[in-house]
């Protein structure tokens, strides 16, 4: 059954790429597996997916230990500084960097492990009180500050668009994110290359792809509804 979900999502991704004259290889499908058991993740892995997204440190670490080592784990949730050390050698990218202090801690831990951590700056695109992320205005400043850290590499922007029934409602936000990435790129800040846009979730990923997304984070569309009740 999950495999059928995945086939449908993959088809929609392809169609959105075709519609916007983009190559399928420009868009990474990240299967967001938070709250889902390893058996189901293995099912999606066996169907060929290698990029998985988690939003909690402990859950990510547990799954990391139990699942194949060639999975690329993406940290997509709010990250506390004191927990960076647990995931620094387990994830391929941290999407949710929203402060200099967090970037600084990632830099310290990355250096310890002699690695360079790719990160995205999380933008609170609709200025929602309930969401994490920095404002568009603060993004350029943060990019400039973070560019000084030599063990993190800013690769782009991430945003969680508002929940909506109609994905077209979010097109304007995706356009704004794309524009912001271009604006930051034009500043030619050392060490910063804004090529990645982590935008689009189950409700709006096709629109996000049409507007330039390079990473869509799809949970419900692949794994079905999440059940938080038993956790
Ligand atoms: C849960 C989550 C997703 C996936 O959401 P769906 O609507 O289930 O696709 C994507 N991004 C982030 C940051 C999330 O926390």
PDB file of C-alpha atoms and ligand atoms in Angstrom:
ATOM      1  CA  UNK A   1       0.000   0.000   0.000  1.00  0.00           C
ATOM      2  CA  UNK A   2       2.819   2.425   0.865  1.00  0.00           C
ATOM      3  CA  UNK A   3       4.452   1.542  -2.386  1.00  0.00           C
ATOM      4  CA  UNK A   4       1.344   2.687  -4.218  1.00  0.00           C
ATOM      5  CA  UNK A   5       1.440   6.007  -2.338  1.00  0.00           C
ATOM      6  CA  UNK A   6       5.068   6.403  -3.340  1.00  0.00           C
ATOM      7  CA  UNK A   7       4.278   5.628  -6.976  1.00  0.00           C
ATOM      8  CA  UNK A   8       1.584   8.310  -6.966  1.00  0.00           C
ATOM      9  CA  UNK A   9       3.865  10.902  -5.373  1.00  0.00           C
ATOM     10  CA  UNK A  10       6.669  10.044  -7.791  1.00  0.00           C
ATOM     11  CA  UNK A  11       4.271  10.463 -10.710  1.00  0.00           C
ATOM     12  CA  UNK A  12       3.112  13.867  -9.443  1.00  0.00           C
ATOM     13  CA  UNK A  13       6.733  14.967  -8.953  1.00  0.00           C
ATOM     14  CA  UNK A  14       7.554  13.963 -12.517  1.00  0.00           C
ATOM     15  CA  UNK A  15       4.531  15.767 -13.904  1.00  0.00           C
ATOM     16  CA  UNK A  16       5.374  18.951 -11.989  1.00  0.00           C
ATOM     17  CA  UNK A  17       8.936  18.767 -13.346  1.00  0.00           C
ATOM     18  CA  UNK A  18       7.685  18.337 -16.892  1.00  0.00           C
ATOM     19  CA  UNK A  19       5.167  21.136 -16.525  1.00  0.00           C
ATOM     20  CA  UNK A  20       7.898  23.540 -15.419  1.00  0.00           C
ATOM     21  CA  UNK A  21      10.531  22.268 -17.890  1.00  0.00           C
ATOM     22  CA  UNK A  22      12.768  20.979 -15.117  1.00  0.00           C
ATOM     23  CA  UNK A  23      14.707  17.751 -14.912  1.00  0.00           C
ATOM     24  CA  UNK A  24      13.495  15.142 -12.446  1.00  0.00           C
ATOM     25  CA  UNK A  25      17.070  14.931 -11.160  1.00  0.00           C
ATOM     26  CA  UNK A  26      16.882  18.553  -9.953  1.00  0.00           C
ATOM     27  CA  UNK A  27      14.336  17.620  -7.295  1.00  0.00           C
ATOM     28  CA  UNK A  28      15.062  15.360  -4.318  1.00  0.00           C
ATOM     29  CA  UNK A  29      12.091  13.596  -2.811  1.00  0.00           C
ATOM     30  CA  UNK A  30      12.570  13.411   0.957  1.00  0.00           C
ATOM     31  CA  UNK A  31      10.268  10.898   2.642  1.00  0.00           C
ATOM     32  CA  UNK A  32       9.342  12.417   5.998  1.00  0.00           C
ATOM     33  CA  UNK A  33       9.174   9.419   8.316  1.00  0.00           C
ATOM     34  CA  UNK A  34       8.585  11.078  11.712  1.00  0.00           C
ATOM     35  CA  UNK A  35       6.375   8.989  14.034  1.00  0.00           C
ATOM     36  CA  UNK A  36       6.546   6.065  11.583  1.00  0.00           C
ATOM     37  CA  UNK A  37       8.078   2.690  12.546  1.00  0.00           C
ATOM     38  CA  UNK A  38      11.232   1.332  10.974  1.00  0.00           C
ATOM     39  CA  UNK A  39       9.286  -1.468   9.233  1.00  0.00           C
ATOM     40  CA  UNK A  40       7.426   1.088   7.116  1.00  0.00           C
ATOM     41  CA  UNK A  41      10.576   3.096   6.464  1.00  0.00           C
ATOM     42  CA  UNK A  42      12.271  -0.109   5.289  1.00  0.00           C
ATOM     43  CA  UNK A  43       9.373  -0.630   2.862  1.00  0.00           C
ATOM     44  CA  UNK A  44       9.964   2.769   1.276  1.00  0.00           C
ATOM     45  CA  UNK A  45      13.719   2.176   1.315  1.00  0.00           C
ATOM     46  CA  UNK A  46      13.204  -1.116  -0.528  1.00  0.00           C
ATOM     47  CA  UNK A  47      11.203   0.788  -3.134  1.00  0.00           C
ATOM     48  CA  UNK A  48      14.334   2.842  -3.808  1.00  0.00           C
ATOM     49  CA  UNK A  49      14.090   5.968  -1.629  1.00  0.00           C
ATOM     50  CA  UNK A  50      17.314   6.950   0.161  1.00  0.00           C
ATOM     51  CA  UNK A  51      16.454  10.412   1.522  1.00  0.00           C
ATOM     52  CA  UNK A  52      14.452  10.479   4.750  1.00  0.00           C
ATOM     53  CA  UNK A  53      13.477  13.390   6.969  1.00  0.00           C
ATOM     54  CA  UNK A  54      13.017  13.432  10.738  1.00  0.00           C
ATOM     55  CA  UNK A  55      12.207  16.288  13.083  1.00  0.00           C
ATOM     56  CA  UNK A  56      13.282  14.915  16.470  1.00  0.00           C
ATOM     57  CA  UNK A  57      16.827  14.132  17.534  1.00  0.00           C
ATOM     58  CA  UNK A  58      16.122  11.051  19.634  1.00  0.00           C
ATOM     59  CA  UNK A  59      13.841   9.495  17.040  1.00  0.00           C
ATOM     60  CA  UNK A  60      16.369  10.141  14.301  1.00  0.00           C
ATOM     61  CA  UNK A  61      19.175   8.508  16.311  1.00  0.00           C
ATOM     62  CA  UNK A  62      17.100   5.411  17.086  1.00  0.00           C
ATOM     63  CA  UNK A  63      16.123   4.937  13.457  1.00  0.00           C
ATOM     64  CA  UNK A  64      19.660   5.638  12.296  1.00  0.00           C
ATOM     65  CA  UNK A  65      20.891   2.690  14.356  1.00  0.00           C
ATOM     66  CA  UNK A  66      18.282   0.289  13.005  1.00  0.00           C
ATOM     67  CA  UNK A  67      18.160   1.126   9.310  1.00  0.00           C
ATOM     68  CA  UNK A  68      20.596   0.748   6.389  1.00  0.00           C
ATOM     69  CA  UNK A  69      23.661   2.950   6.572  1.00  0.00           C
ATOM     70  CA  UNK A  70      23.295   4.373   3.061  1.00  0.00           C
ATOM     71  CA  UNK A  71      20.177   6.327   4.043  1.00  0.00           C
ATOM     72  CA  UNK A  72      20.650  10.086   3.817  1.00  0.00           C
ATOM     73  CA  UNK A  73      18.988  11.497   6.920  1.00  0.00           C
ATOM     74  CA  UNK A  74      17.763  15.095   6.804  1.00  0.00           C
ATOM     75  CA  UNK A  75      17.146  16.997  10.041  1.00  0.00           C
ATOM     76  CA  UNK A  76      14.072  19.084   9.258  1.00  0.00           C
ATOM     77  CA  UNK A  77      12.757  20.004  12.714  1.00  0.00           C
ATOM     78  CA  UNK A  78      13.584  22.608  15.322  1.00  0.00           C
ATOM     79  CA  UNK A  79      16.995  21.800  16.763  1.00  0.00           C
ATOM     80  CA  UNK A  80      18.249  22.675  20.227  1.00  0.00           C
ATOM     81  CA  UNK A  81      21.903  23.558  20.485  1.00  0.00           C
ATOM     82  CA  UNK A  82      22.634  20.983  23.173  1.00  0.00           C
ATOM     83  CA  UNK A  83      21.441  18.194  20.868  1.00  0.00           C
ATOM     84  CA  UNK A  84      23.530  19.009  17.822  1.00  0.00           C
ATOM     85  CA  UNK A  85      26.277  16.671  19.029  1.00  0.00           C
ATOM     86  CA  UNK A  86      23.997  13.635  18.772  1.00  0.00           C
ATOM     87  CA  UNK A  87      23.209  14.054  15.085  1.00  0.00           C
ATOM     88  CA  UNK A  88      26.251  15.794  13.646  1.00  0.00           C
ATOM     89  CA  UNK A  89      27.761  12.588  12.222  1.00  0.00           C
ATOM     90  CA  UNK A  90      24.394  11.065  11.251  1.00  0.00           C
ATOM     91  CA  UNK A  91      22.694  13.608   9.006  1.00  0.00           C
ATOM     92  CA  UNK A  92      23.531  14.772   5.494  1.00  0.00           C
ATOM     93  CA  UNK A  93      21.927  18.174   5.969  1.00  0.00           C
ATOM     94  CA  UNK A  94      20.327  20.339   8.649  1.00  0.00           C
ATOM     95  CA  UNK A  95      17.384  22.207   7.104  1.00  0.00           C
ATOM     96  CA  UNK A  96      16.253  24.126  10.158  1.00  0.00           C
ATOM     97  CA  UNK A  97      18.956  26.633  11.069  1.00  0.00           C
ATOM     98  CA  UNK A  98      17.304  29.758  12.415  1.00  0.00           C
ATOM     99  CA  UNK A  99      19.958  31.468  14.537  1.00  0.00           C
ATOM    100  CA  UNK A 100      23.637  32.278  14.529  1.00  0.00           C
ATOM    101  CA  UNK A 101      24.065  30.545  17.872  1.00  0.00           C
ATOM    102  CA  UNK A 102      22.746  27.288  16.430  1.00  0.00           C
ATOM    103  CA  UNK A 103      25.000  27.595  13.367  1.00  0.00           C
ATOM    104  CA  UNK A 104      27.931  28.252  15.674  1.00  0.00           C
ATOM    105  CA  UNK A 105      27.268  25.085  17.656  1.00  0.00           C
ATOM    106  CA  UNK A 106      26.903  23.057  14.435  1.00  0.00           C
ATOM    107  CA  UNK A 107      30.258  24.515  13.379  1.00  0.00           C
ATOM    108  CA  UNK A 108      31.922  23.452  16.641  1.00  0.00           C
ATOM    109  CA  UNK A 109      30.574  19.904  16.449  1.00  0.00           C
ATOM    110  CA  UNK A 110      31.319  19.556  12.744  1.00  0.00           C
ATOM    111  CA  UNK A 111      34.900  20.625  13.343  1.00  0.00           C
ATOM    112  CA  UNK A 112      35.240  18.003  16.072  1.00  0.00           C
ATOM    113  CA  UNK A 113      34.210  15.344  13.580  1.00  0.00           C
ATOM    114  CA  UNK A 114      36.339  16.857  10.822  1.00  0.00           C
ATOM    115  CA  UNK A 115      33.385  17.330   8.531  1.00  0.00           C
ATOM    116  CA  UNK A 116      31.600  20.185   6.830  1.00  0.00           C
ATOM    117  CA  UNK A 117      27.871  20.254   7.477  1.00  0.00           C
ATOM    118  CA  UNK A 118      25.535  21.482   4.728  1.00  0.00           C
ATOM    119  CA  UNK A 119      22.792  23.653   6.213  1.00  0.00           C
ATOM    120  CA  UNK A 120      19.746  25.617   5.100  1.00  0.00           C
ATOM    121  CA  UNK A 121      18.418  28.793   6.682  1.00  0.00           C
ATOM    122  CA  UNK A 122      14.819  28.362   7.795  1.00  0.00           C
ATOM    123  CA  UNK A 123      12.575  31.237   6.810  1.00  0.00           C
ATOM    124  CA  UNK A 124       9.249  31.902   8.500  1.00  0.00           C
ATOM    125  CA  UNK A 125       7.729  32.856   5.221  1.00  0.00           C
ATOM    126  CA  UNK A 126       4.278  33.973   6.342  1.00  0.00           C
ATOM    127  CA  UNK A 127       5.501  35.397   9.684  1.00  0.00           C
ATOM    128  CA  UNK A 128       3.387  32.872  11.565  1.00  0.00           C
ATOM    129  CA  UNK A 129       3.700  33.046  15.366  1.00  0.00           C
ATOM    130  CA  UNK A 130       3.468  29.283  15.656  1.00  0.00           C
ATOM    131  CA  UNK A 131       6.359  28.558  13.317  1.00  0.00           C
ATOM    132  CA  UNK A 132      10.115  28.615  13.699  1.00  0.00           C
ATOM    133  CA  UNK A 133      12.421  30.434  11.336  1.00  0.00           C
ATOM    134  CA  UNK A 134      13.736  33.905  10.738  1.00  0.00           C
ATOM    135  CA  UNK A 135      12.130  36.716   8.800  1.00  0.00           C
ATOM    136  CA  UNK A 136      13.090  37.395   5.209  1.00  0.00           C
ATOM    137  CA  UNK A 137      14.697  40.616   6.383  1.00  0.00           C
ATOM    138  CA  UNK A 138      16.997  38.824   8.827  1.00  0.00           C
ATOM    139  CA  UNK A 139      18.039  36.164   6.331  1.00  0.00           C
ATOM    140  CA  UNK A 140      20.712  38.173   4.560  1.00  0.00           C
ATOM    141  CA  UNK A 141      22.290  39.190   7.841  1.00  0.00           C
ATOM    142  CA  UNK A 142      22.299  35.603   9.101  1.00  0.00           C
ATOM    143  CA  UNK A 143      23.786  34.404   5.814  1.00  0.00           C
ATOM    144  CA  UNK A 144      26.593  36.929   6.155  1.00  0.00           C
ATOM    145  CA  UNK A 145      27.320  35.925   9.751  1.00  0.00           C
ATOM    146  CA  UNK A 146      27.207  32.206   9.065  1.00  0.00           C
ATOM    147  CA  UNK A 147      29.514  32.567   6.076  1.00  0.00           C
ATOM    148  CA  UNK A 148      32.326  33.199   8.577  1.00  0.00           C
ATOM    149  CA  UNK A 149      32.016  29.673   9.999  1.00  0.00           C
ATOM    150  CA  UNK A 150      34.298  27.296   8.151  1.00  0.00           C
ATOM    151  CA  UNK A 151      32.732  23.945   9.058  1.00  0.00           C
ATOM    152  CA  UNK A 152      29.195  24.755   7.960  1.00  0.00           C
ATOM    153  CA  UNK A 153      28.180  25.463   4.397  1.00  0.00           C
ATOM    154  CA  UNK A 154      24.982  27.372   3.630  1.00  0.00           C
ATOM    155  CA  UNK A 155      23.397  25.730   0.620  1.00  0.00           C
ATOM    156  CA  UNK A 156      20.015  27.442   0.499  1.00  0.00           C
ATOM    157  CA  UNK A 157      16.726  28.116   2.218  1.00  0.00           C
ATOM    158  CA  UNK A 158      13.984  26.080   3.829  1.00  0.00           C
ATOM    159  CA  UNK A 159      10.422  27.073   4.641  1.00  0.00           C
ATOM    160  CA  UNK A 160       7.248  25.523   5.969  1.00  0.00           C
ATOM    161  CA  UNK A 161       4.362  27.228   4.172  1.00  0.00           C
ATOM    162  CA  UNK A 162       1.034  27.723   5.952  1.00  0.00           C
ATOM    163  CA  UNK A 163      -1.394  24.838   6.057  1.00  0.00           C
ATOM    164  CA  UNK A 164      -3.979  25.252   3.338  1.00  0.00           C
ATOM    165  CA  UNK A 165      -6.600  23.264   1.457  1.00  0.00           C
ATOM    166  CA  UNK A 166      -5.623  24.944  -1.787  1.00  0.00           C
ATOM    167  CA  UNK A 167      -1.946  24.634  -2.742  1.00  0.00           C
ATOM    168  CA  UNK A 168      -2.264  27.643  -5.059  1.00  0.00           C
ATOM    169  CA  UNK A 169      -2.527  29.779  -1.897  1.00  0.00           C
ATOM    170  CA  UNK A 170       1.130  28.996  -1.189  1.00  0.00           C
ATOM    171  CA  UNK A 171       2.502  29.795  -4.634  1.00  0.00           C
ATOM    172  CA  UNK A 172       3.202  33.392  -3.599  1.00  0.00           C
ATOM    173  CA  UNK A 173       5.256  32.215  -0.622  1.00  0.00           C
ATOM    174  CA  UNK A 174       7.314  29.850  -2.758  1.00  0.00           C
ATOM    175  CA  UNK A 175       7.976  32.687  -5.202  1.00  0.00           C
ATOM    176  CA  UNK A 176       9.150  34.851  -2.295  1.00  0.00           C
ATOM    177  CA  UNK A 177      11.538  32.151  -1.076  1.00  0.00           C
ATOM    178  CA  UNK A 178      12.986  31.724  -4.560  1.00  0.00           C
ATOM    179  CA  UNK A 179      13.437  35.478  -4.898  1.00  0.00           C
ATOM    180  CA  UNK A 180      15.086  35.711  -1.493  1.00  0.00           C
ATOM    181  CA  UNK A 181      17.553  32.967  -2.467  1.00  0.00           C
ATOM    182  CA  UNK A 182      18.392  34.836  -5.661  1.00  0.00           C
ATOM    183  CA  UNK A 183      18.822  38.091  -3.728  1.00  0.00           C
ATOM    184  CA  UNK A 184      21.214  36.461  -1.262  1.00  0.00           C
ATOM    185  CA  UNK A 185      23.118  34.749  -4.075  1.00  0.00           C
ATOM    186  CA  UNK A 186      23.603  38.146  -5.771  1.00  0.00           C
ATOM    187  CA  UNK A 187      25.404  39.427  -2.685  1.00  0.00           C
ATOM    188  CA  UNK A 188      28.228  37.047  -3.579  1.00  0.00           C
ATOM    189  CA  UNK A 189      28.927  36.206   0.027  1.00  0.00           C
ATOM    190  CA  UNK A 190      31.995  33.947   0.373  1.00  0.00           C
ATOM    191  CA  UNK A 191      31.237  30.343   1.179  1.00  0.00           C
ATOM    192  CA  UNK A 192      27.535  30.680   0.341  1.00  0.00           C
ATOM    193  CA  UNK A 193      25.806  29.080  -2.600  1.00  0.00           C
ATOM    194  CA  UNK A 194      22.019  29.333  -2.597  1.00  0.00           C
ATOM    195  CA  UNK A 195      21.285  26.412  -4.890  1.00  0.00           C
ATOM    196  CA  UNK A 196      18.951  24.445  -2.615  1.00  0.00           C
ATOM    197  CA  UNK A 197      15.326  25.258  -1.830  1.00  0.00           C
ATOM    198  CA  UNK A 198      13.623  22.928   0.636  1.00  0.00           C
ATOM    199  CA  UNK A 199       9.990  23.844   0.041  1.00  0.00           C
ATOM    200  CA  UNK A 200       6.819  21.857  -0.536  1.00  0.00           C
ATOM    201  CA  UNK A 201       5.040  19.269   1.618  1.00  0.00           C
ATOM    202  CA  UNK A 202       2.208  16.808   0.955  1.00  0.00           C
ATOM    203  CA  UNK A 203      -0.379  19.523   0.362  1.00  0.00           C
ATOM    204  CA  UNK A 204       1.620  21.730  -1.961  1.00  0.00           C
ATOM    205  CA  UNK A 205       4.749  20.028  -3.318  1.00  0.00           C
ATOM    206  CA  UNK A 206       3.720  20.173  -6.985  1.00  0.00           C
ATOM    207  CA  UNK A 207       3.283  23.937  -6.784  1.00  0.00           C
ATOM    208  CA  UNK A 208       6.598  24.199  -4.919  1.00  0.00           C
ATOM    209  CA  UNK A 209       8.355  22.285  -7.718  1.00  0.00           C
ATOM    210  CA  UNK A 210       6.845  24.611 -10.303  1.00  0.00           C
ATOM    211  CA  UNK A 211       8.317  27.515  -8.319  1.00  0.00           C
ATOM    212  CA  UNK A 212      11.819  26.056  -8.080  1.00  0.00           C
ATOM    213  CA  UNK A 213      11.903  23.645  -5.148  1.00  0.00           C
ATOM    214  CA  UNK A 214      14.931  21.334  -5.165  1.00  0.00           C
ATOM    215  CA  UNK A 215      13.821  19.302  -2.142  1.00  0.00           C
ATOM    216  CA  UNK A 216      10.249  18.378  -1.337  1.00  0.00           C
ATOM    217  CA  UNK A 217       9.491  16.975   2.119  1.00  0.00           C
ATOM    218  CA  UNK A 218       6.584  14.566   1.819  1.00  0.00           C
ATOM    219  CA  UNK A 219       5.267  12.723   4.880  1.00  0.00           C
ATOM    220  CA  UNK A 220       1.543  12.024   4.800  1.00  0.00           C
ATOM    221  CA  UNK A 221       1.505  11.566   1.028  1.00  0.00           C
ATOM    222  CA  UNK A 222       3.844   8.577   1.358  1.00  0.00           C
ATOM    223  CA  UNK A 223       3.278   7.147   4.847  1.00  0.00           C
ATOM    224  CA  UNK A 224      -0.359   8.141   5.440  1.00  0.00           C
ATOM    225  CA  UNK A 225      -1.719  10.167   8.345  1.00  0.00           C
ATOM    226  CA  UNK A 226       0.434  10.424  11.459  1.00  0.00           C
ATOM    227  CA  UNK A 227      -0.924   9.127  14.729  1.00  0.00           C
ATOM    228  CA  UNK A 228       0.382  11.208  17.600  1.00  0.00           C
ATOM    229  CA  UNK A 229      -2.151   9.721  20.013  1.00  0.00           C
ATOM    230  CA  UNK A 230      -0.125   6.683  21.002  1.00  0.00           C
ATOM    231  CA  UNK A 231       3.217   8.435  21.346  1.00  0.00           C
TER     232      UNK A 231
HETATM  233  C1  LIG B   1       6.101  16.780   9.131  1.00  0.00           C
HETATM  234  C2  LIG B   1       6.874  17.668   8.266  1.00  0.00           C
HETATM  235  C3  LIG B   1       6.787  17.571   6.866  1.00  0.00           C
HETATM  236  C4  LIG B   1       5.875  16.605   6.150  1.00  0.00           C
HETATM  237  O1  LIG B   1       4.550  17.031   6.232  1.00  0.00           O
HETATM  238  P1  LIG B   1       3.384  16.329   5.369  1.00  0.00           P
HETATM  239  O2  LIG B   1       2.336  17.358   5.290  1.00  0.00           O
HETATM  240  O3  LIG B   1       2.975  15.114   6.139  1.00  0.00           O
HETATM  241  O4  LIG B   1       3.954  15.973   4.065  1.00  0.00           O
HETATM  242  C5  LIG B   1       7.571  18.420   6.111  1.00  0.00           C
HETATM  243  N1  LIG B   1       8.401  19.323   6.672  1.00  0.00           N
HETATM  244  C6  LIG B   1       8.513  19.444   8.010  1.00  0.00           C
HETATM  245  C7  LIG B   1       9.449  20.456   8.571  1.00  0.00           C
HETATM  246  C8  LIG B   1       7.757  18.623   8.853  1.00  0.00           C
HETATM  247  O5  LIG B   1       7.879  18.755  10.173  1.00  0.00           O
END
